[in-house]
Short mmCIF file of C-alpha atoms in Angstrom, two decimals:
data_model
loop_
_atom_site.label_atom_id
_atom_site.label_comp_id
_atom_site.label_asym_id
_atom_site.label_seq_id
_atom_site.Cartn_x
_atom_site.Cartn_y
_atom_site.Cartn_z
CA MET B 30 -95.19 -43.31 276.17
CA CYS B 31 -94.39 -44.54 272.64
CA LEU B 32 -93.51 -42.11 269.80
CA ARG B 33 -93.94 -43.21 266.20
CA LEU B 34 -92.99 -41.33 263.01
CA ASP B 35 -92.73 -43.29 259.75
CA SER B 36 -92.24 -42.39 256.08
CA ASN B 37 -96.01 -42.50 255.38
CA ASP B 38 -96.59 -39.70 257.90
CA ILE B 39 -93.83 -37.57 256.37
CA ASN B 40 -95.04 -38.22 252.79
CA LEU B 41 -98.58 -37.22 253.73
CA LEU B 42 -97.35 -33.95 255.29
CA ILE B 43 -95.30 -33.18 252.15
CA TYR B 44 -98.31 -33.95 249.89
CA HIS B 45 -100.54 -31.49 251.73
CA TYR B 46 -97.75 -28.87 251.79
CA LEU B 47 -97.37 -29.14 247.98
CA LYS B 48 -101.14 -28.78 247.51
CA GLU B 49 -101.24 -25.69 249.76
CA ARG B 50 -98.46 -24.13 247.68
CA GLY B 51 -100.55 -24.59 244.51
CA LEU B 52 -98.36 -27.37 243.09
CA GLN B 53 -101.31 -29.68 242.30
CA HIS B 54 -99.65 -31.74 239.55
CA THR B 55 -96.49 -32.24 241.61
CA ALA B 56 -98.57 -33.25 244.64
CA PHE B 57 -100.58 -35.82 242.59
CA SER B 58 -97.42 -37.34 241.08
CA PHE B 59 -95.73 -37.47 244.50
CA ILE B 60 -98.60 -39.20 246.31
CA ALA B 61 -99.13 -41.67 243.42
CA GLU B 62 -95.51 -42.71 243.60
CA ALA B 63 -95.43 -42.79 247.44
CA ARG B 64 -98.61 -44.95 247.56
CA VAL B 65 -99.94 -43.40 250.73
CA ASN B 66 -103.57 -43.54 251.85
CA LEU B 67 -104.91 -39.99 251.77
CA GLN B 68 -106.44 -38.37 254.81
CA GLU B 69 -107.29 -34.78 255.69
CA LEU B 70 -104.87 -32.69 257.77
CA LYS B 71 -105.10 -29.16 259.15
CA PRO B 72 -103.72 -26.47 256.81
CA GLY B 73 -100.06 -25.70 257.55
CA SER B 74 -99.45 -29.03 259.30
CA LEU B 75 -95.91 -29.52 257.97
CA ILE B 76 -94.77 -26.04 259.04
CA SER B 77 -96.53 -26.43 262.39
CA TYR B 78 -94.78 -29.73 263.18
CA LEU B 79 -91.40 -28.45 262.06
CA TYR B 80 -91.85 -25.35 264.21
CA LYS B 81 -92.75 -27.47 267.24
CA SER B 82 -89.59 -29.51 266.65
CA LEU B 83 -87.54 -26.33 266.51
CA MET B 84 -89.07 -25.16 269.80
CA MET B 85 -88.19 -28.47 271.47
CA ASP B 86 -84.63 -28.34 270.10
CA GLU B 87 -84.26 -24.76 271.35
CA LEU B 88 -85.45 -25.74 274.84
CA LEU B 89 -82.97 -28.63 274.99
CA GLN B 90 -80.07 -26.37 273.98
CA HIS B 91 -80.97 -23.80 276.65
CA LEU B 92 -81.49 -26.05 279.69
CA GLU B 93 -78.81 -24.06 281.53
CA GLU B 94 -80.17 -20.65 280.51
CA LYS B 95 -81.62 -19.89 283.95
CA GLN B 96 -78.17 -20.26 285.53
CA TRP B 97 -76.63 -17.78 283.09
CA LEU B 98 -79.47 -15.28 283.46
CA SER B 99 -78.93 -15.29 287.24
CA GLN B 100 -75.31 -14.23 286.58
CA GLY B 101 -76.32 -11.21 284.53
CA MET B 102 -76.12 -12.66 281.02
CA PRO B 103 -78.57 -11.35 278.40
CA GLU B 104 -81.32 -13.71 277.26
CA CYS B 105 -80.16 -15.81 274.31
CA ASN B 106 -82.34 -14.81 271.37
CA SER B 107 -79.85 -15.51 268.60
CA GLU B 108 -81.42 -16.80 265.39
CA PHE B 109 -82.49 -20.44 265.69
CA THR B 110 -83.08 -22.14 262.32
CA LEU B 111 -83.79 -25.63 261.04
CA LEU B 112 -80.68 -26.23 258.90
CA SER B 113 -77.93 -24.10 260.49
CA ASN B 114 -76.03 -24.57 263.73
CA HIS B 115 -77.17 -22.41 266.62
CA LYS B 116 -74.34 -20.36 268.18
CA CYS B 117 -75.47 -19.95 271.76
CA ARG B 118 -73.91 -17.03 273.61
CA TYR B 119 -73.78 -18.94 276.89
CA ILE B 120 -70.21 -20.11 276.58
CA GLN B 121 -68.81 -18.53 279.74
CA PRO B 122 -70.05 -16.45 282.67
CA PRO B 123 -69.27 -12.71 282.71
CA SER B 124 -66.07 -11.82 284.54
CA PRO B 125 -65.93 -8.82 286.88
CA LEU B 126 -63.58 -5.93 286.08
CA LEU B 127 -60.61 -6.49 288.36
CA LYS B 128 -58.33 -3.73 289.64
CA GLU B 129 -55.47 -4.94 287.45
CA ASP B 130 -57.73 -4.51 284.38
CA TYR B 131 -57.79 -0.71 284.59
CA SER B 132 -55.79 2.30 285.72
CA VAL B 133 -56.75 5.71 287.10
CA LEU B 134 -55.13 8.89 285.76
CA THR B 135 -55.02 11.74 288.25
CA GLY B 136 -53.79 15.31 288.03
CA HIS B 137 -56.69 17.62 287.18
CA ASN B 138 -57.81 19.88 290.04
CA ASP B 139 -61.36 20.39 288.78
CA ASP B 140 -64.06 18.67 286.70
CA ILE B 141 -63.07 17.16 283.33
CA THR B 142 -65.14 18.76 280.55
CA CYS B 143 -63.93 16.96 277.40
CA LEU B 144 -62.03 13.84 276.40
CA ASN B 145 -60.32 12.51 273.27
CA PHE B 146 -58.84 9.04 272.78
CA ASP B 147 -57.46 8.59 269.25
CA THR B 148 -53.83 7.73 270.03
CA ASP B 149 -53.07 9.16 273.46
CA ILE B 150 -55.75 10.10 275.99
CA ILE B 151 -56.29 13.88 276.01
CA SER B 152 -58.46 15.58 278.64
CA GLY B 153 -59.62 19.16 279.16
CA SER B 154 -60.72 20.53 282.52
CA LEU B 155 -62.25 23.48 284.33
CA ASP B 156 -58.83 23.82 286.03
CA GLY B 157 -57.59 25.57 282.85
CA THR B 158 -55.38 22.81 281.48
CA ILE B 159 -55.38 20.20 278.74
CA ARG B 160 -53.45 17.09 279.72
CA ILE B 161 -52.02 14.63 277.21
CA TRP B 162 -51.35 11.22 278.77
CA PRO B 163 -48.71 9.26 276.77
CA GLN B 164 -48.52 5.62 277.82
CA GLY B 165 -45.75 4.97 280.30
CA SER B 166 -44.65 8.59 280.77
CA SER B 167 -45.67 11.76 282.60
CA PRO B 168 -48.57 13.86 281.23
CA ILE B 169 -47.90 16.84 278.95
CA ILE B 170 -49.72 19.91 280.27
CA LEU B 171 -51.07 22.68 278.01
CA PRO B 172 -51.88 25.65 280.30
CA HIS B 173 -54.65 28.07 279.28
CA VAL B 174 -53.67 31.32 280.95
CA SER B 175 -55.74 34.48 280.45
CA ALA B 176 -54.41 38.03 279.91
CA ILE B 177 -54.53 38.64 283.67
CA SER B 178 -52.44 35.52 284.34
CA GLN B 179 -55.28 33.37 285.61
CA PHE B 180 -56.08 29.88 284.39
CA SER B 181 -59.17 29.87 282.14
CA ALA B 182 -61.49 26.85 282.12
CA VAL B 183 -61.24 24.63 279.02
CA LEU B 184 -64.73 24.20 277.58
CA SER B 185 -63.96 22.11 274.49
CA PHE B 186 -61.15 21.10 272.15
CA ALA B 187 -60.61 19.26 268.87
CA VAL B 188 -57.58 17.26 267.67
CA SER B 189 -56.60 17.09 263.98
CA PRO B 190 -55.16 13.92 262.35
CA GLN B 191 -51.78 15.71 262.34
CA GLY B 192 -51.93 16.22 266.13
CA ARG B 193 -52.82 19.95 266.16
CA ILE B 194 -55.21 20.97 268.94
CA ALA B 195 -57.76 23.78 268.81
CA SER B 196 -59.24 24.66 272.21
CA ILE B 197 -61.90 27.11 273.39
CA CYS B 198 -61.90 28.59 276.88
CA GLU B 199 -64.02 30.57 279.27
CA ASP B 200 -61.96 33.71 278.53
CA GLY B 201 -63.35 33.75 274.96
CA TYR B 202 -60.11 32.88 273.16
CA LEU B 203 -59.59 30.14 270.57
CA ARG B 204 -56.10 28.66 270.98
CA PHE B 205 -54.13 26.66 268.42
CA TRP B 206 -51.43 24.21 269.58
CA ASN B 207 -49.02 22.58 267.11
CA ASN B 208 -48.14 18.88 267.15
CA SER B 209 -45.13 19.70 269.36
CA HIS B 210 -47.64 20.94 271.96
CA GLU B 211 -46.55 24.58 271.66
CA LEU B 212 -49.01 27.47 271.59
CA GLU B 213 -49.16 28.57 267.94
CA ASN B 214 -51.86 31.25 267.85
CA THR B 215 -54.72 32.81 269.84
CA ILE B 216 -57.87 34.37 268.36
CA LEU B 217 -60.59 36.22 270.28
CA GLN B 218 -63.88 34.41 269.50
CA PRO B 219 -66.11 34.78 272.58
CA ALA B 220 -69.26 33.25 271.04
CA LEU B 221 -67.81 29.81 270.16
CA LEU B 222 -69.80 26.77 271.33
CA ASP B 223 -67.60 24.07 269.78
CA VAL B 224 -64.81 23.41 267.24
CA VAL B 225 -64.47 20.43 264.86
CA TRP B 226 -61.66 19.45 262.43
CA ASN B 227 -62.52 17.74 259.15
CA SER B 228 -61.07 14.25 258.57
CA GLU B 229 -58.02 15.56 256.67
CA GLY B 230 -57.22 18.26 259.23
CA THR B 231 -57.34 20.93 256.52
CA ARG B 232 -60.38 22.82 257.83
CA LEU B 233 -61.49 23.76 261.33
CA MET B 234 -65.18 24.53 261.83
CA GLY B 235 -66.24 26.78 264.69
CA VAL B 236 -69.86 26.72 265.88
CA THR B 237 -71.66 29.79 267.26
CA LYS B 238 -75.36 30.36 267.88
CA ASN B 239 -75.92 32.17 264.57
CA LEU B 240 -72.74 31.62 262.53
CA ILE B 241 -70.52 28.83 261.24
CA LEU B 242 -66.86 29.95 261.23
CA MET B 243 -64.31 28.26 258.98
CA TRP B 244 -60.50 28.34 259.24
CA GLU B 245 -58.39 26.82 256.45
CA SER B 246 -55.01 27.37 254.79
CA GLU B 247 -56.44 30.07 252.49
CA GLY B 248 -57.79 32.08 255.42
CA PHE B 249 -60.88 32.60 257.53
CA TYR B 250 -64.53 33.08 256.48
CA THR B 251 -68.06 32.76 257.87
CA LYS B 252 -71.24 31.06 256.68
CA GLU B 253 -74.54 32.68 257.64
CA GLY B 254 -78.22 31.86 257.29
CA ILE B 255 -79.04 29.44 260.13
CA SER B 256 -79.94 30.76 263.58
CA ASN B 257 -80.14 29.09 267.02
CA VAL B 258 -77.44 26.54 266.16
CA ILE B 259 -76.82 23.77 268.70
CA SER B 260 -74.06 21.73 267.03
CA ALA B 261 -72.42 20.84 263.69
CA GLN B 262 -70.60 17.77 262.39
CA TRP B 263 -68.59 17.02 259.25
CA LYS B 264 -70.17 14.62 256.71
CA ASN B 265 -66.99 14.63 254.62
CA ASP B 266 -64.18 17.10 254.00
CA CYS B 267 -66.46 19.53 252.13
CA GLU B 268 -69.95 19.03 253.63
CA PHE B 269 -71.34 19.21 257.15
CA SER B 270 -74.65 18.96 259.00
CA VAL B 271 -75.99 21.66 261.31
CA LEU B 272 -78.44 20.99 264.15
CA SER B 273 -80.50 24.02 265.15
CA GLU B 274 -83.30 24.34 267.69
CA ASP B 275 -86.01 23.66 265.10
CA ALA B 276 -84.37 21.90 262.12
CA VAL B 277 -81.48 19.85 260.71
CA TRP B 278 -79.52 21.14 257.70
CA LEU B 279 -76.90 19.87 255.24
CA TRP B 280 -74.39 22.52 254.15
CA GLY B 281 -71.49 22.47 251.70
CA ILE B 282 -68.38 24.63 251.66
CA GLU B 283 -69.44 26.11 248.32
CA SER B 284 -73.22 25.50 248.41
CA GLN B 285 -76.34 26.75 250.19
CA ALA B 286 -77.86 25.03 253.21
CA LYS B 287 -80.37 22.26 252.44
CA ASN B 288 -83.14 21.49 254.94
CA ILE B 289 -83.21 17.78 255.87
CA LEU B 290 -85.79 17.86 258.67
CA GLU B 291 -87.94 20.70 259.91
CA GLU B 292 -88.75 19.85 263.52
CA PRO B 293 -86.96 20.18 266.89
CA CYS B 294 -84.20 17.57 267.35
CA THR B 295 -81.82 16.83 270.21
CA GLN B 296 -79.09 14.90 268.34
CA ALA B 297 -77.70 14.62 264.81
CA ARG B 298 -74.78 12.29 264.06
CA TRP B 299 -73.18 10.73 260.93
CA ASN B 300 -72.12 7.11 260.57
CA ILE B 301 -68.43 6.35 260.06
CA ASP B 302 -68.39 6.81 256.26
CA GLY B 303 -70.73 9.83 256.21
CA THR B 304 -73.51 8.12 254.22
CA VAL B 305 -76.22 7.95 256.90
CA LEU B 306 -77.29 10.70 259.32
CA GLY B 307 -79.06 9.75 262.54
CA VAL B 308 -81.42 12.36 264.05
CA VAL B 309 -83.34 12.17 267.33
CA SER B 310 -86.69 13.94 267.71
CA ALA B 311 -89.07 13.33 270.63
CA ASN B 312 -87.17 10.13 271.55
CA ARG B 313 -87.61 8.82 267.99
CA LEU B 314 -84.56 7.98 265.89
CA GLY B 315 -84.64 8.73 262.17
CA LEU B 316 -82.03 7.69 259.59
CA TRP B 317 -81.48 9.89 256.52
CA LYS B 318 -79.55 9.02 253.37
CA ALA B 319 -78.89 11.48 250.53
CA ASP B 320 -82.08 12.21 248.54
CA ASN B 321 -84.11 9.68 250.56
CA GLU B 322 -86.92 10.20 253.03
CA ILE B 323 -86.10 9.69 256.71
CA TRP B 324 -86.72 6.19 258.01
CA TRP B 325 -88.03 6.40 261.58
CA ILE B 326 -87.06 3.45 263.78
CA SER B 327 -90.07 1.92 265.49
CA VAL B 328 -88.72 1.94 269.08
CA ARG B 329 -88.22 4.82 271.52
CA ILE B 330 -84.53 5.40 272.10
CA ALA B 331 -82.49 7.11 274.80
CA GLU B 332 -79.09 6.89 273.08
CA PHE B 333 -77.61 5.64 269.79
CA GLU B 334 -74.20 5.07 268.24
CA PHE B 335 -73.10 3.96 264.78
CA SER B 336 -70.75 0.98 264.86
CA PRO B 337 -67.36 1.07 263.08
CA GLN B 338 -68.66 -2.06 261.35
CA GLU B 339 -70.32 -1.02 258.10
CA LYS B 340 -74.11 -0.47 258.15
CA VAL B 341 -74.58 -1.38 261.84
CA LEU B 342 -76.37 0.84 264.38
CA VAL B 343 -76.68 0.29 268.14
CA THR B 344 -79.55 1.85 270.10
CA GLY B 345 -80.29 1.96 273.82
CA GLY B 346 -83.76 2.30 275.31
CA PHE B 347 -85.32 3.82 278.41
CA ALA B 348 -85.84 0.42 280.05
CA GLY B 349 -82.25 -0.77 279.48
CA GLU B 350 -82.79 -2.66 276.23
CA ILE B 351 -79.98 -2.67 273.62
CA GLN B 352 -80.57 -3.35 269.93
CA PHE B 353 -78.19 -3.94 267.00
CA TRP B 354 -79.75 -2.82 263.70
CA ASP B 355 -78.90 -3.68 260.09
CA ILE B 356 -79.30 -0.27 258.45
CA GLU B 357 -79.53 -1.65 254.91
CA ARG B 358 -82.22 -4.25 255.64
CA ARG B 359 -83.89 -2.07 258.33
CA VAL B 360 -84.20 -4.97 260.80
CA ILE B 361 -83.00 -5.77 264.33
CA MET B 362 -80.12 -8.24 264.18
CA ARG B 363 -79.73 -8.72 267.93
CA SER B 364 -81.65 -7.47 270.96
CA PHE B 365 -81.13 -8.03 274.68
CA GLN B 366 -81.62 -6.50 278.12
CA GLY B 367 -78.42 -4.60 278.95
CA HIS B 368 -79.24 -2.50 282.04
CA GLU B 369 -81.85 -1.95 284.72
CA GLY B 370 -82.93 1.52 283.62
CA LYS B 371 -82.18 4.08 280.92
CA ILE B 372 -79.13 3.64 278.64
CA LEU B 373 -76.91 6.73 279.04
CA ARG B 374 -73.80 6.07 276.92
CA ILE B 375 -72.75 3.72 274.11
CA SER B 376 -69.17 3.54 272.80
CA HIS B 377 -67.46 1.14 270.38
CA ARG B 378 -63.90 -0.03 270.15
CA LYS B 379 -62.45 1.09 266.82
CA ASP B 380 -62.68 -2.37 265.23
CA GLY B 381 -66.29 -2.80 266.42
CA GLU B 382 -65.51 -6.06 268.24
CA PHE B 383 -66.46 -4.66 271.65
CA VAL B 384 -69.05 -2.11 272.77
CA ALA B 385 -69.29 -0.41 276.18
CA THR B 386 -72.55 0.82 277.71
CA THR B 387 -73.54 2.69 280.86
CA GLY B 388 -76.99 3.07 282.34
CA SER B 389 -78.90 4.80 285.10
CA ASP B 390 -78.29 1.66 287.19
CA GLY B 391 -74.73 2.94 287.75
CA ILE B 392 -73.03 0.01 285.98
CA LEU B 393 -70.56 0.00 283.09
CA HIS B 394 -70.75 -3.14 280.92
CA ILE B 395 -68.37 -4.21 278.14
CA TRP B 396 -69.93 -6.55 275.57
CA LYS B 397 -68.59 -8.70 272.75
CA SER B 398 -70.62 -7.24 269.87
CA GLU B 399 -71.17 -10.33 267.72
CA GLU B 400 -72.47 -12.60 270.50
CA CYS B 401 -73.83 -9.82 272.79
CA LEU B 402 -71.73 -11.55 275.45
CA LYS B 403 -70.94 -9.54 278.57
CA VAL B 404 -67.20 -9.79 279.29
CA LYS B 405 -66.64 -7.13 281.98
CA SER B 406 -68.75 -5.18 284.49
CA ILE B 407 -67.94 -2.46 287.00
CA ASN B 408 -70.00 -0.29 289.32
CA VAL B 409 -69.53 3.41 288.55
CA GLU B 410 -71.00 6.60 289.97
CA GLU B 411 -71.39 9.03 287.10
CA ILE B 412 -69.63 8.86 283.74
CA VAL B 413 -69.32 12.16 281.88
CA ASP B 414 -67.78 10.62 278.76
CA LEU B 415 -66.97 7.14 277.47
#
């Protein structure tokens, strides 16, 4: 087989491309100077031939793709363009998670109900204790003992930036622990579902089914008007969102509640700088920005998480697909098959460089976010938190 491509062929393709773009005078001047015999070509010939060349180049660069796919790598669908270098993710096979890569912390006598990992790992359990696990030393135990000297199951807790802990228990008491891990105060609040500190640690919000409770340095007060509350989350130090059974609301410390969405939702979560709220309704994910309509993402999602990297969202689907979205441009930046089955959990490292996912296939994967490169994998049974 003999392949031939000369300057006359290229000039003819350029001439027809200029004509198709409406640049008649430029096309006439170009062909007169190139002195090429005119002949008819199919519309879009230049783009068609360039695209075929790109496809061939892509195939050549991915000759080894089958080998990587057999080792659990995601399909390489990084952007492939004519004038920029293609950064293929197939630079190394995934490595298994070895025993020396992780450690197991033991000590709780019952199920763990809640987990925090800002500086030290902190865990709460049905055994009636909160355990703080400083690296390299024995755990600090915060016992939750009821009035009749029995341990009361820890249902939830929140940690302020200053290290204060607010915990709620089965006995109906809200307990405050100072940053020296000493019990500071107890308040009877039997209806509490959850507690959340604002980012400055100056206000603690308590969530009940029909009330929002607020503790701050000036005292305690309640905010009423929304019923059947499921959860609440701070937008900033003075505003918060409330998820109820049939709506999502935005509420300010000194303002009335504003209805954002009036339909049943299962999740409502702010991005890292509090500018975008993600809401899930009927497996659809909508993104809301102040005074804008909600943008509904076109794919069904099982889980989502905002990245610490600005304006990036990660979603997981029911068939194991993982997508990275550019919130500003409203487009998928990267997409790949992460699990065999529904995505259950997504969690980022604080700098956004790595993301961990678990699925119904019982596997925990750790990915390098930029390349969607799998770096660690481990078989797990059931992960409560990540």
